[in-house]
Coordinates of N, CA and C in Angstrom, one line a residue:
M1 N -178.1 72.7 49.2 CA -177.8 71.3 48.5 C -176.0 71.3 48.6
P2 N -175.9 70.7 49.0 CA -174.0 70.7 48.8 C -173.6 70.2 47.1
K3 N -172.4 70.9 46.5 CA -172.1 70.2 46.2 C -171.8 69.3 44.7
I4 N -172.1 68.6 43.8 CA -171.7 67.5 43.8 C -169.9 67.1 42.9
I5 N -169.3 66.3 43.8 CA -168.6 66.0 43.5 C -168.2 64.5 43.9
D6 N -167.2 63.8 42.7 CA -166.7 62.9 41.7 C -165.5 62.5 42.5
L7 N -165.7 62.4 44.0 CA -164.1 62.0 43.8 C -162.8 60.7 43.2
D8 N -163.3 59.7 42.1 CA -162.5 59.5 41.0 C -162.3 60.0 40.0
T9 N -163.1 61.1 39.8 CA -162.7 61.6 39.0 C -161.6 63.1 38.6
D10 N -161.7 63.3 40.2 CA -160.9 64.4 40.8 C -159.3 63.8 41.0
E11 N -159.4 62.8 40.7 CA -157.8 61.9 41.5 C -157.0 61.6 40.9
K12 N -158.0 62.0 39.2 CA -157.4 61.7 37.2 C -156.7 63.3 36.7
I13 N -155.8 63.6 37.7 CA -155.1 64.7 37.4 C -154.4 64.6 36.4
H14 N -154.6 66.0 35.3 CA -153.8 66.3 34.3 C -153.1 66.7 33.6
H15 N -151.5 66.3 34.2 CA -150.6 67.4 34.5 C -150.0 67.8 33.1
G16 N -150.2 69.0 33.1 CA -150.1 69.6 31.7 C -151.1 69.8 30.9
R17 N -152.2 69.7 30.9 CA -153.2 69.0 30.5 C -154.0 71.1 29.7
R18 N -153.2 72.0 30.6 CA -153.6 73.1 29.8 C -153.5 73.8 28.7
E19 N -151.4 72.9 28.8 CA -150.8 74.1 27.7 C -150.5 73.2 26.3
K20 N -150.8 71.6 26.6 CA -151.5 71.1 25.7 C -152.8 71.4 24.3
L21 N -153.5 71.4 25.7 CA -155.0 72.5 24.4 C -154.6 73.9 24.4
R22 N -154.0 74.4 24.7 CA -153.3 75.4 24.5 C -152.9 75.3 22.9
R23 N -151.8 74.4 23.0 CA -151.1 74.3 21.8 C -152.3 73.5 20.7
R24 N -152.6 72.3 20.7 CA -154.2 71.6 20.1 C -154.9 72.8 19.4
F25 N -155.5 73.7 20.4 CA -156.5 74.6 19.5 C -155.8 76.2 18.5
M26 N -153.7 76.8 19.1 CA -153.9 76.8 18.2 C -153.5 76.4 17.2
E27 N -152.7 75.3 16.9 CA -152.9 74.3 16.1 C -153.7 73.6 14.4
H28 N -154.7 73.5 15.7 CA -155.4 72.6 15.0 C -157.2 73.3 14.8
G29 N -157.7 73.6 16.4 CA -158.7 74.6 16.6 C -160.0 73.9 17.2
L30 N -160.8 73.9 17.5 CA -161.7 73.5 18.7 C -162.3 71.5 17.9
E31 N -161.8 72.0 16.7 CA -162.7 70.6 15.4 C -162.2 69.4 16.3
S32 N -160.5 69.7 16.5 CA -160.1 69.0 17.7 C -159.8 68.1 18.4
F33 N -161.2 68.8 19.5 CA -161.6 69.0 20.7 C -163.1 67.6 20.8
N34 N -163.2 67.0 21.9 CA -164.4 66.8 21.9 C -165.3 67.2 23.1
E35 N -166.9 67.7 23.2 CA -167.4 68.7 23.9 C -166.6 68.9 26.5
T36 N -166.4 67.9 25.9 CA -165.0 67.4 26.8 C -163.7 68.4 27.3
E37 N -163.7 68.5 26.2 CA -161.9 68.9 26.3 C -162.9 70.8 25.9
V38 N -164.2 70.9 25.4 CA -163.6 71.9 24.9 C -164.6 73.0 25.8
L39 N -164.8 72.5 26.7 CA -164.9 72.8 28.5 C -164.2 73.2 29.0
E40 N -163.1 72.0 28.9 CA -162.5 72.3 30.3 C -161.6 73.4 29.6
Y41 N -161.2 73.1 28.6 CA -160.0 74.5 27.7 C -160.9 76.1 28.2
S42 N -163.0 76.0 27.9 CA -162.7 76.9 28.1 C -163.0 78.0 29.4
L43 N -163.4 76.5 30.3 CA -162.9 77.1 31.9 C -162.1 77.7 32.1
G44 N -160.5 77.5 31.7 CA -159.3 77.1 32.0 C -160.0 78.7 31.7
L45 N -159.7 79.5 30.7 CA -160.1 81.0 30.7 C -160.4 81.7 32.0
A46 N -161.3 81.5 32.2 CA -162.2 81.3 33.1 C -161.9 80.9 34.6
I47 N -161.4 79.9 34.8 CA -160.4 79.7 36.7 C -159.0 79.5 36.0
P48 N -158.8 80.2 36.2 CA -156.7 80.1 35.3 C -155.6 79.3 36.8
R49 N -156.2 79.3 37.7 CA -155.3 78.7 37.9 C -155.4 77.2 38.2
I50 N -157.0 76.7 38.5 CA -157.4 75.3 39.1 C -157.2 74.3 37.1
D51 N -157.1 73.7 38.1 CA -157.6 72.2 36.9 C -158.7 72.1 36.6
T52 N -159.2 72.3 35.5 CA -160.4 72.2 35.2 C -161.1 70.7 34.5
N53 N -159.9 69.6 34.2 CA -160.5 68.7 33.7 C -161.7 67.5 34.3
P54 N -161.6 68.0 36.0 CA -162.4 67.4 36.6 C -164.6 67.7 36.6
T55 N -163.8 69.3 36.9 CA -165.3 70.0 36.9 C -165.6 69.8 35.2
A56 N -165.2 69.6 34.1 CA -165.4 69.9 32.7 C -166.4 68.0 32.5
H57 N -165.9 67.2 33.0 CA -166.5 66.0 33.1 C -167.9 66.1 34.5
R58 N -168.2 66.7 35.6 CA -168.5 66.8 36.3 C -170.4 66.9 35.3
L59 N -169.8 68.8 34.5 CA -170.7 69.3 33.9 C -171.3 68.2 33.1
V60 N -170.6 67.9 32.9 CA -171.7 67.1 31.0 C -172.2 65.9 31.7
K61 N -171.7 65.8 32.7 CA -172.0 64.2 33.4 C -173.7 65.0 34.1
M62 N -173.5 65.4 34.9 CA -174.5 66.5 35.3 C -176.0 66.7 34.1
F63 N -175.4 67.3 32.7 CA -176.2 68.4 32.0 C -176.9 67.2 30.9
G64 N -175.5 66.7 30.9 CA -175.4 65.8 30.1 C -174.8 65.8 28.7
S65 N -175.2 67.0 28.1 CA -174.0 67.5 26.7 C -173.5 68.5 26.8
L66 N -172.6 69.4 26.7 CA -172.0 71.0 26.3 C -173.6 71.6 25.9
E67 N -174.1 71.3 25.6 CA -174.8 72.2 25.2 C -175.5 72.2 26.1
G68 N -176.8 71.4 27.5 CA -177.2 71.3 28.4 C -176.2 72.0 29.4
V69 N -175.0 71.7 29.6 CA -174.5 73.1 30.7 C -174.5 74.3 29.8
I70 N -174.3 74.8 28.9 CA -174.5 76.5 28.3 C -175.0 77.4 28.7
E71 N -176.7 76.3 28.5 CA -178.4 76.7 28.3 C -178.4 76.0 29.6
A72 N -177.5 76.0 30.9 CA -178.2 75.7 31.9 C -178.2 77.3 33.0
H73 N -179.1 77.3 34.4 CA -179.2 78.4 34.6 C -178.0 78.6 35.6
P74 N -177.0 79.8 36.0 CA -176.5 79.9 36.9 C -176.6 79.6 38.1
K75 N -177.6 79.6 38.4 CA -177.7 79.0 39.8 C -177.5 77.4 40.2
K76 N -178.1 77.0 39.1 CA -178.3 75.2 38.6 C -176.2 74.4 38.5
L77 N -175.8 75.4 37.6 CA -174.5 75.2 37.8 C -173.7 75.0 38.5
Q78 N -173.9 75.9 39.8 CA -173.0 76.2 40.8 C -173.4 75.5 41.4
E79 N -174.3 74.1 41.0 CA -174.5 73.2 42.6 C -173.0 71.7 41.8
V80 N -172.1 72.4 41.0 CA -171.7 71.1 40.1 C -170.4 72.1 41.0
G81 N -169.6 71.1 41.3 CA -167.5 71.5 42.2 C -166.9 72.2 41.6
G82 N -166.6 73.3 41.5 CA -165.4 73.9 40.3 C -166.1 75.1 40.3
I83 N -167.1 75.2 39.9 CA -168.5 76.4 39.8 C -169.0 77.1 40.9
G84 N -167.8 78.3 40.6 CA -168.3 79.2 41.5 C -169.2 80.2 40.9
P85 N -169.6 81.5 41.4 CA -170.3 82.5 40.5 C -169.8 83.0 39.0
Q86 N -168.3 83.1 39.5 CA -167.4 83.9 38.3 C -167.8 82.8 37.3
A87 N -167.8 81.2 37.6 CA -167.3 80.4 36.0 C -168.8 79.8 35.5
A88 N -169.5 80.2 36.8 CA -171.1 80.1 36.3 C -171.3 81.5 36.0
I89 N -171.1 82.6 35.6 CA -171.2 83.5 34.7 C -171.3 83.3 33.4
F90 N -169.4 82.8 34.2 CA -168.3 82.9 32.7 C -169.1 82.0 31.4
L91 N -169.6 80.9 31.8 CA -171.0 80.3 31.5 C -171.6 80.4 30.1
S92 N -172.8 81.1 30.7 CA -173.9 81.2 31.2 C -173.5 83.0 29.6
F93 N -172.9 83.2 29.6 CA -171.9 84.5 29.1 C -172.0 84.2 27.8
Q94 N -171.2 82.0 27.5 CA -170.7 81.9 26.7 C -172.5 81.2 25.1
R95 N -173.3 81.0 26.0 CA -174.7 80.5 25.0 C -174.8 82.2 24.6
Q96 N -174.9 83.6 25.4 CA -175.7 84.4 25.4 C -174.8 86.0 24.4
F97 N -173.2 85.4 24.2 CA -172.4 85.3 23.5 C -172.4 85.9 22.5
L98 N -172.8 84.2 21.8 CA -173.1 83.4 20.0 C -174.7 83.7 19.6
T99 N -175.4 84.3 20.3 CA -176.7 84.6 20.4 C -176.6 85.9 20.0
Y100 N -175.8 86.7 20.8 CA -175.0 88.2 19.9 C -174.5 87.9 18.9
Y101 N -174.1 87.2 18.5 CA -172.9 86.9 17.5 C -173.4 86.7 15.8
A102 N -174.1 86.4 16.3 CA -174.8 84.8 15.3 C -176.6 86.5 14.4
K103 N -176.1 87.8 15.8 CA -177.5 88.3 15.0 C -176.4 89.4 14.2
R104 N -175.0 89.6 15.3 CA -174.6 91.2 14.2 C -174.2 89.5 13.2
K105 N -174.0 89.3 13.1 CA -173.3 88.3 10.8 C -174.7 88.3 10.3
Q106 N -175.6 88.5 11.3 CA -176.6 88.9 10.0 C -177.1 90.6 9.9
D107 N -176.6 90.8 10.6 CA -176.7 91.9 9.9 C -175.8 92.3 9.3
V108 N -174.4 91.9 9.3 CA -173.5 92.7 8.2 C -174.3 92.4 6.6
T109 N -173.3 94.0 6.9 CA -173.6 95.5 5.3 C -172.9 94.2 3.7
F110 N -173.7 94.1 3.0 CA -172.6 94.2 1.7 C -172.7 95.5 0.3
L111 N -171.8 95.6 0.2 CA -171.8 96.3 -1.0 C -171.7 95.8 -1.8
K112 N -173.1 95.8 -2.8 CA -172.2 94.8 -4.2 C -173.1 95.6 -5.6
N113 N -173.2 96.2 -5.0 CA -173.6 97.7 -6.8 C -173.3 99.2 -5.9
H114 N -173.0 99.7 -7.4 CA -172.6 101.3 -6.9 C -173.7 102.3 -6.5
E115 N -175.3 101.7 -6.3 CA -176.2 102.3 -5.3 C -176.3 102.0 -4.2
A116 N -176.0 100.3 -3.8 CA -175.4 100.5 -2.7 C -174.2 101.3 -1.7
V117 N -173.3 101.1 -2.4 CA -171.8 101.8 -2.3 C -172.2 103.3 -1.5
V118 N -173.6 104.3 -2.3 CA -173.8 104.7 -2.4 C -174.2 105.4 -1.1
N119 N -175.3 104.6 -1.6 CA -176.7 104.6 0.3 C -176.4 104.8 0.9
Y120 N -174.7 103.5 1.3 CA -173.6 102.9 2.8 C -173.2 105.0 2.7
L121 N -172.4 105.3 2.1 CA -170.9 106.0 2.2 C -172.0 107.0 3.0
S122 N -173.0 107.5 1.7 CA -173.4 108.9 1.9 C -173.9 110.0 3.1
P123 N -174.7 109.0 3.7 CA -174.9 109.2 5.5 C -174.0 109.6 6.2
I124 N -172.3 108.6 6.1 CA -171.0 108.8 7.2 C -170.4 110.4 7.0
M125 N -170.8 110.0 5.4 CA -169.7 111.5 4.8 C -171.1 112.7 5.5
Q126 N -172.1 112.4 5.4 CA -172.4 113.8 6.5 C -172.4 114.3 7.5
T127 N -172.0 113.2 8.4 CA -171.5 113.6 9.6 C -170.8 113.9 9.7
F128 N -169.8 114.3 8.9 CA -168.0 115.0 8.3 C -167.7 116.4 8.7
S129 N -167.7 117.0 10.3 CA -166.9 118.5 10.1 C -166.4 118.9 9.7
K130 N -165.3 118.1 9.1 CA -163.9 117.9 8.6 C -163.6 117.3 7.5
E131 N -162.9 117.4 6.9 CA -162.0 117.2 5.8 C -161.5 115.4 5.9
E132 N -162.6 114.3 5.5 CA -162.2 113.1 6.4 C -161.9 111.5 5.2
F133 N -160.8 111.1 5.3 CA -160.2 110.1 4.6 C -161.1 109.3 4.4
L134 N -162.2 107.4 4.0 CA -163.1 106.6 4.5 C -162.0 105.6 3.5
L135 N -161.6 104.7 4.1 CA -161.4 103.2 3.2 C -162.4 102.4 3.9
V136 N -162.6 101.2 2.9 CA -163.5 100.8 3.4 C -162.7 99.5 2.1
C137 N -162.8 98.1 2.4 CA -162.4 97.0 2.3 C -163.4 96.0 2.3
L138 N -163.8 95.3 1.4 CA -164.4 93.9 0.4 C -164.3 92.8 0.2
D139 N -164.2 92.5 0.9 CA -164.5 90.5 0.5 C -165.0 90.2 -1.3
R140 N -164.9 89.1 -1.6 CA -164.8 88.5 -2.8 C -166.7 88.7 -2.7
N141 N -167.5 88.7 -2.1 CA -168.6 89.2 -2.1 C -169.6 90.9 -1.7
G142 N -168.1 91.1 -2.0 CA -168.7 92.4 -1.1 C -168.9 93.2 0.2
K143 N -168.9 92.1 1.5 CA -169.2 91.5 2.6 C -167.9 93.1 3.0
I144 N -168.5 94.0 3.7 CA -167.3 94.1 4.7 C -166.6 94.2 5.2
L145 N -165.3 93.6 5.1 CA -163.5 93.8 6.1 C -163.8 94.8 7.3
L146 N -163.2 96.2 6.3 CA -163.0 96.7 7.5 C -163.2 97.7 6.8
Q147 N -163.6 98.8 8.0 CA -163.9 100.3 7.2 C -163.4 101.3 8.2
E148 N -162.2 102.3 8.2 CA -160.9 102.6 8.1 C -160.7 104.5 8.0
Q149 N -161.2 105.4 9.1 CA -162.1 106.3 8.5 C -160.4 107.3 9.0
I150 N -159.6 108.5 8.5 CA -157.9 108.9 8.1 C -158.6 110.2 8.3
S151 N -158.7 111.3 9.2 CA -158.5 112.2 9.3 C -157.9 113.8 8.1
G152 N -158.4 114.0 7.2 CA -156.9 114.9 6.6 C -157.2 114.2 5.1
G153 N -157.3 115.7 4.4 CA -157.8 114.6 3.0 C -156.6 114.5 2.1
L154 N -157.0 114.1 0.8 CA -155.7 113.6 0.4 C -154.1 114.9 0.2
G155 N -154.6 115.8 -0.2 CA -153.5 117.4 0.3 C -152.9 117.3 0.6
H156 N -152.7 116.3 2.3 CA -152.0 116.6 3.2 C -152.0 115.2 3.3
V157 N -150.7 115.3 3.7 CA -149.6 114.3 4.1 C -149.5 113.8 5.4
D158 N -150.4 114.1 6.3 CA -151.2 112.3 7.3 C -151.6 111.5 6.5
I159 N -151.7 111.2 5.5 CA -152.6 110.4 4.5 C -151.5 109.4 3.7
S160 N -150.6 108.1 4.6 CA -150.0 107.6 3.8 C -150.3 106.2 3.2
I161 N -149.6 106.2 2.2 CA -150.0 105.4 0.4 C -149.8 104.0 1.1
R162 N -148.4 103.4 2.0 CA -148.1 102.0 2.4 C -149.0 102.5 3.4
N163 N -149.4 103.5 5.0 CA -150.1 102.6 5.9 C -151.6 102.4 4.7
V164 N -152.2 102.7 4.2 CA -153.9 101.8 3.9 C -153.3 101.3 2.9
I165 N -151.3 100.9 2.1 CA -151.9 99.4 1.7 C -151.5 98.3 2.3
D166 N -151.0 98.7 3.7 CA -150.9 98.3 4.7 C -152.0 97.6 5.3
M167 N -153.4 98.2 6.0 CA -154.3 98.2 6.3 C -155.1 96.9 5.1
I168 N -154.8 97.3 3.5 CA -155.0 96.5 3.2 C -154.9 95.2 3.1
L169 N -153.8 94.4 2.8 CA -153.5 93.7 3.0 C -153.7 93.0 4.5
R170 N -153.9 93.6 5.6 CA -154.2 92.8 6.4 C -156.0 92.2 6.5
V171 N -156.1 92.4 5.9 CA -157.7 91.3 5.4 C -157.9 91.0 5.2
K172 N -156.4 91.4 3.8 CA -156.7 90.0 2.8 C -157.7 90.5 2.3
A173 N -158.2 91.8 2.0 CA -159.4 92.2 1.1 C -158.5 92.1 -0.4
S174 N -161.0 91.3 -1.3 CA -160.4 91.4 -2.6 C -160.8 91.9 -3.5
A175 N -161.2 94.5 -2.5 CA -161.9 95.0 -3.1 C -161.8 96.0 -2.5
V176 N -161.7 97.1 -2.8 CA -161.5 98.8 -2.2 C -162.5 99.9 -2.1
I177 N -162.8 100.5 -1.3 CA -163.6 102.1 -1.9 C -163.7 103.0 -0.9
F178 N -163.1 103.6 -1.7 CA -162.6 105.5 -1.2 C -163.2 105.8 -1.2
A179 N -163.8 107.2 0.4 CA -164.7 108.2 -0.3 C -163.8 108.9 0.5
H180 N -164.0 110.8 0.2 CA -163.0 111.4 0.5 C -164.3 113.2 0.7
N181 N -164.5 114.0 2.0 CA -165.4 114.9 1.5 C -164.9 115.9 0.9
H182 N -165.3 117.4 0.2 CA -164.7 118.5 0.7 C -165.4 119.3 1.6
I183 N -165.1 120.1 1.9 CA -164.8 120.9 3.0 C -165.7 122.3 2.6
D184 N -165.1 122.6 1.1 CA -165.5 123.9 0.4 C -167.0 123.6 -0.4
G185 N -167.8 122.0 -0.1 CA -169.0 121.9 -1.3 C -168.4 121.3 -2.8
G186 N -167.4 121.3 -2.7 CA -167.2 121.6 -4.1 C -166.4 120.0 -4.6
I187 N -167.2 119.6 -5.4 CA -167.5 117.5 -5.4 C -166.1 117.8 -6.7
N188 N -165.9 118.4 -7.6 CA -164.9 118.7 -8.4 C -164.1 117.9 -7.8
P189 N -162.8 116.0 -8.9 CA -161.7 116.4 -8.0 C -160.6 117.1 -7.9
S190 N -159.7 117.1 -7.3 CA -158.2 118.0 -7.6 C -157.4 116.8 -8.0
N191 N -156.2 117.8 -8.3 CA -155.1 117.0 -8.8 C -154.7 116.1 -8.0
S192 N -154.3 116.4 -7.4 CA -153.8 115.1 -5.8 C -155.1 114.1 -5.5
D193 N -156.1 114.1 -5.5 CA -157.3 113.1 -5.8 C -157.1 112.7 -7.3
I194 N -157.0 113.0 -8.5 CA -156.6 112.4 -9.0 C -155.3 111.8 -9.5
L195 N -154.5 111.7 -8.6 CA -153.1 111.6 -8.3 C -153.0 109.9 -7.7
F196 N -153.3 110.6 -6.5 CA -154.0 109.4 -5.3 C -155.4 108.4 -6.0
T197 N -155.9 108.4 -6.4 CA -157.0 107.2 -7.6 C -155.3 106.8 -8.7
R198 N -155.0 107.2 -9.9 CA -154.1 106.0 -10.6 C -153.1 105.9 -10.3
T199 N -152.0 105.9 -8.5 CA -151.1 105.4 -7.7 C -152.2 103.9 -7.6
M200 N -153.0 104.0 -6.4 CA -153.9 103.0 -5.8 C -154.0 102.4 -6.8
V201 N -154.3 102.0 -8.2 CA -154.4 101.6 -9.2 C -154.1 100.8 -9.2
N202 N -153.0 101.4 -9.7 CA -151.4 100.7 -9.3 C -150.7 99.9 -9.2
M203 N -151.4 99.9 -7.6 CA -150.5 99.4 -6.8 C -151.2 98.6 -6.3
L204 N -152.3 98.7 -6.6 CA -153.4 97.4 -6.9 C -153.6 95.8 -7.5
A205 N -153.3 96.1 -8.9 CA -154.1 95.6 -9.9 C -153.5 94.4 -9.6
P206 N -152.1 94.9 -9.5 CA -150.8 93.2 -9.5 C -150.9 92.4 -8.5
M207 N -151.6 93.3 -7.8 CA -152.0 92.2 -5.9 C -152.9 91.9 -6.8
E208 N -154.3 92.4 -7.1 CA -155.4 91.0 -7.9 C -156.2 92.0 -7.4
I209 N -155.9 93.2 -7.0 CA -157.6 94.0 -5.4 C -158.2 94.6 -6.2
N210 N -159.8 94.9 -6.7 CA -160.3 95.9 -7.6 C -160.1 96.2 -6.4
L211 N -160.1 98.1 -7.1 CA -160.6 99.1 -6.3 C -161.9 99.4 -7.3
I212 N -163.1 99.2 -6.6 CA -163.9 99.1 -7.3 C -165.0 101.0 -7.1
D213 N -164.6 101.7 -6.7 CA -164.4 103.5 -7.1 C -163.6 104.7 -6.6
H214 N -163.9 105.8 -5.6 CA -163.0 106.1 -5.2 C -164.3 107.7 -5.7
L215 N -164.8 108.2 -4.1 CA -166.2 108.4 -4.5 C -165.4 110.3 -3.3
I216 N -166.4 111.2 -4.1 CA -165.6 112.5 -3.3 C -167.7 113.4 -3.5
F217 N -167.5 113.7 -1.6 CA -168.5 114.1 -1.2 C -169.3 115.3 -1.1
G218 N -169.5 116.3 -1.5 CA -170.0 117.9 -1.0 C -170.3 117.9 0.3
K219 N -170.8 119.9 0.4 CA -172.4 119.4 1.8 C -173.4 118.6 1.4
D220 N -174.0 118.6 0.3 CA -175.0 118.5 0.5 C -175.1 117.3 -0.4
K221 N -175.6 115.9 0.7 CA -175.3 114.5 0.5 C -176.3 114.0 -0.9
E222 N -176.7 114.9 -1.8 CA -177.1 114.3 -2.3 C -175.8 114.1 -4.5
E223 N -174.6 115.4 -3.9 CA -174.2 115.4 -4.5 C -172.5 114.9 -4.5
F224 N -172.5 114.1 -5.3 CA -171.2 113.4 -5.0 C -170.4 113.1 -6.6
F225 N -168.7 112.8 -6.6 CA -168.0 112.5 -7.7 C -168.0 111.2 -7.2
S226 N -168.4 110.0 -8.4 CA -167.6 109.4 -8.9 C -166.5 108.8 -9.8
F227 N -165.0 108.0 -9.5 CA -164.7 107.8 -10.2 C -164.8 107.0 -11.5
S228 N -165.6 106.1 -11.5 CA -165.5 105.1 -11.7 C -167.1 105.0 -12.5
Q229 N -168.4 106.2 -12.7 CA -169.2 106.5 -12.9 C -169.8 107.7 -13.6
E230 N -167.9 108.6 -12.7 CA -168.3 109.9 -14.2 C -167.7 110.1 -15.7
Q231 N -168.4 109.9 -16.5 CA -167.4 110.1 -18.6 C -166.7 111.2 -18.6
S232 N -165.6 111.7 -17.8 CA -165.4 112.8 -18.2 C -164.4 112.4 -19.5
F233 N -164.2 111.7 -20.0 CA -163.6 111.0 -21.0 C -164.4 110.7 -22.3
G234 N -164.9 111.2 -22.9 CA -166.0 110.5 -24.1 C -167.0 109.7 -23.0
N235 N -166.7 108.2 -23.3 CA -167.8 107.0 -22.4 C -167.2 106.6 -21.7
K236 N -166.4 106.9 -21.2 CA -165.0 106.4 -20.5 C -164.7 107.1 -18.7
S237 N -165.5 106.6 -18.2 CA -164.8 106.9 -17.0 C -163.6 106.8 -16.3
M238 N -162.9 107.9 -14.8 CA -162.1 107.9 -15.3 C -160.8 107.1 -14.5
L239 N -162.5 106.4 -14.0 CA -161.0 104.9 -13.0 C -161.2 103.7 -14.3
E240 N -162.3 103.7 -15.2 CA -161.9 103.3 -16.9 C -160.7 102.6 -17.2
L241 N -160.3 104.3 -17.2 CA -159.6 104.9 -18.0 C -157.6 104.5 -17.2
F242 N -157.5 105.1 -16.0 CA -157.1 104.4 -15.0 C -156.5 102.8 -15.2
K243 N -157.3 102.2 -14.9 CA -157.3 100.9 -15.3 C -157.0 99.9 -16.3
K244 N -157.1 100.7 -17.7 CA -156.8 100.6 -18.6 C -155.7 100.8 -19.3
E245 N -155.2 101.7 -18.7 CA -153.7 102.5 -18.9 C -152.7 101.7 -18.2
Q246 N -153.6 100.8 -17.1 CA -152.5 100.5 -15.7 C -152.5 98.9 -17.0
K247 N -152.9 98.1 -17.2 CA -152.9 97.0 -18.0 C -152.5 96.8 -19.2
G248 N -152.9 97.7 -19.6 CA -152.2 98.2 -21.0 C -150.0 98.1 -20.9
Y249 N -149.7 98.7 -19.8 CA -148.1 99.3 -19.5 C -147.8 97.6 -18.7
A250 N -148.6 96.6 -18.1 CA -147.9 95.8 -18.1 C -147.9 94.7 -18.8
L251 N -148.5 95.2 -20.0 CA -149.0 93.8 -20.5 C -147.7 94.2 -21.9
S252 N -147.3 95.8 -22.5 CA -146.4 96.0 -23.2 C -145.1 95.7 -22.2
R253 N -144.3 95.2 -23.1 CA -142.8 96.0 -23.8 C -142.3 97.2 -23.7
D254 N -143.1 98.2 -23.3 CA -142.0 99.0 -22.8 C -141.5 99.3 -22.1
W255 N -142.0 98.3 -21.3 CA -140.7 98.7 -19.5 C -139.4 98.2 -20.3
Q256 N -139.1 97.8 -20.8 CA -137.7 96.7 -21.1 C -136.8 98.3 -21.7
D257 N -137.3 99.3 -21.9 CA -136.6 100.5 -22.0 C -136.2 100.7 -21.3
V258 N -137.1 101.6 -20.3 CA -136.7 102.3 -18.7 C -135.4 102.1 -18.9

């Protein structure tokens, strides 16, 4: 079957359109595009050396809408002038990509309480055969933004506090959770563990980033130490004391005498 070609449309080549669309996309996003322009710009990513404006117009003319184009069978798409096998697969991929993305978004993990945090982290920590450090960054709703695994315990020099802070700021986290394991099986925090946690409270609090917890896991998946739950000092957890200490220091005037 011959390809559908509109010669009148083909003659209306817009020089420099791809660069203009690229700049508009970078500045304003796809909301500033109509459906033909969305198709044109999208096709330009798959067909880099051809003006895709006429092709986009032909696609919309044949299938009626952007949705019609995306839902069309690849063989049917190739009946339109300018669409070869590669471009047809690319357009068909868009629909499946969106479906895949939507499903993944529904499966996003939220950590909204202590039980959810433990249930999420415990199976992960049990897979490690050596000492590992885990950083989990969350948004305001408890959705995981970043999960980063760093080899080496807190007593090792390969954990850089600066790098940890950089990762937290990069994803604009509102809250963070730290976790690591003790390969000897003990769950009591070492002096390095305590110092790290206290330091992170003092660094994150002024940036309004909440340190939710720091957990230490042993060999037994049921055994863990929680800086937010373990009441080591009366009825206060160590994390509560660190936060209270930081807040008291920030509000006091003692620092003026330092």
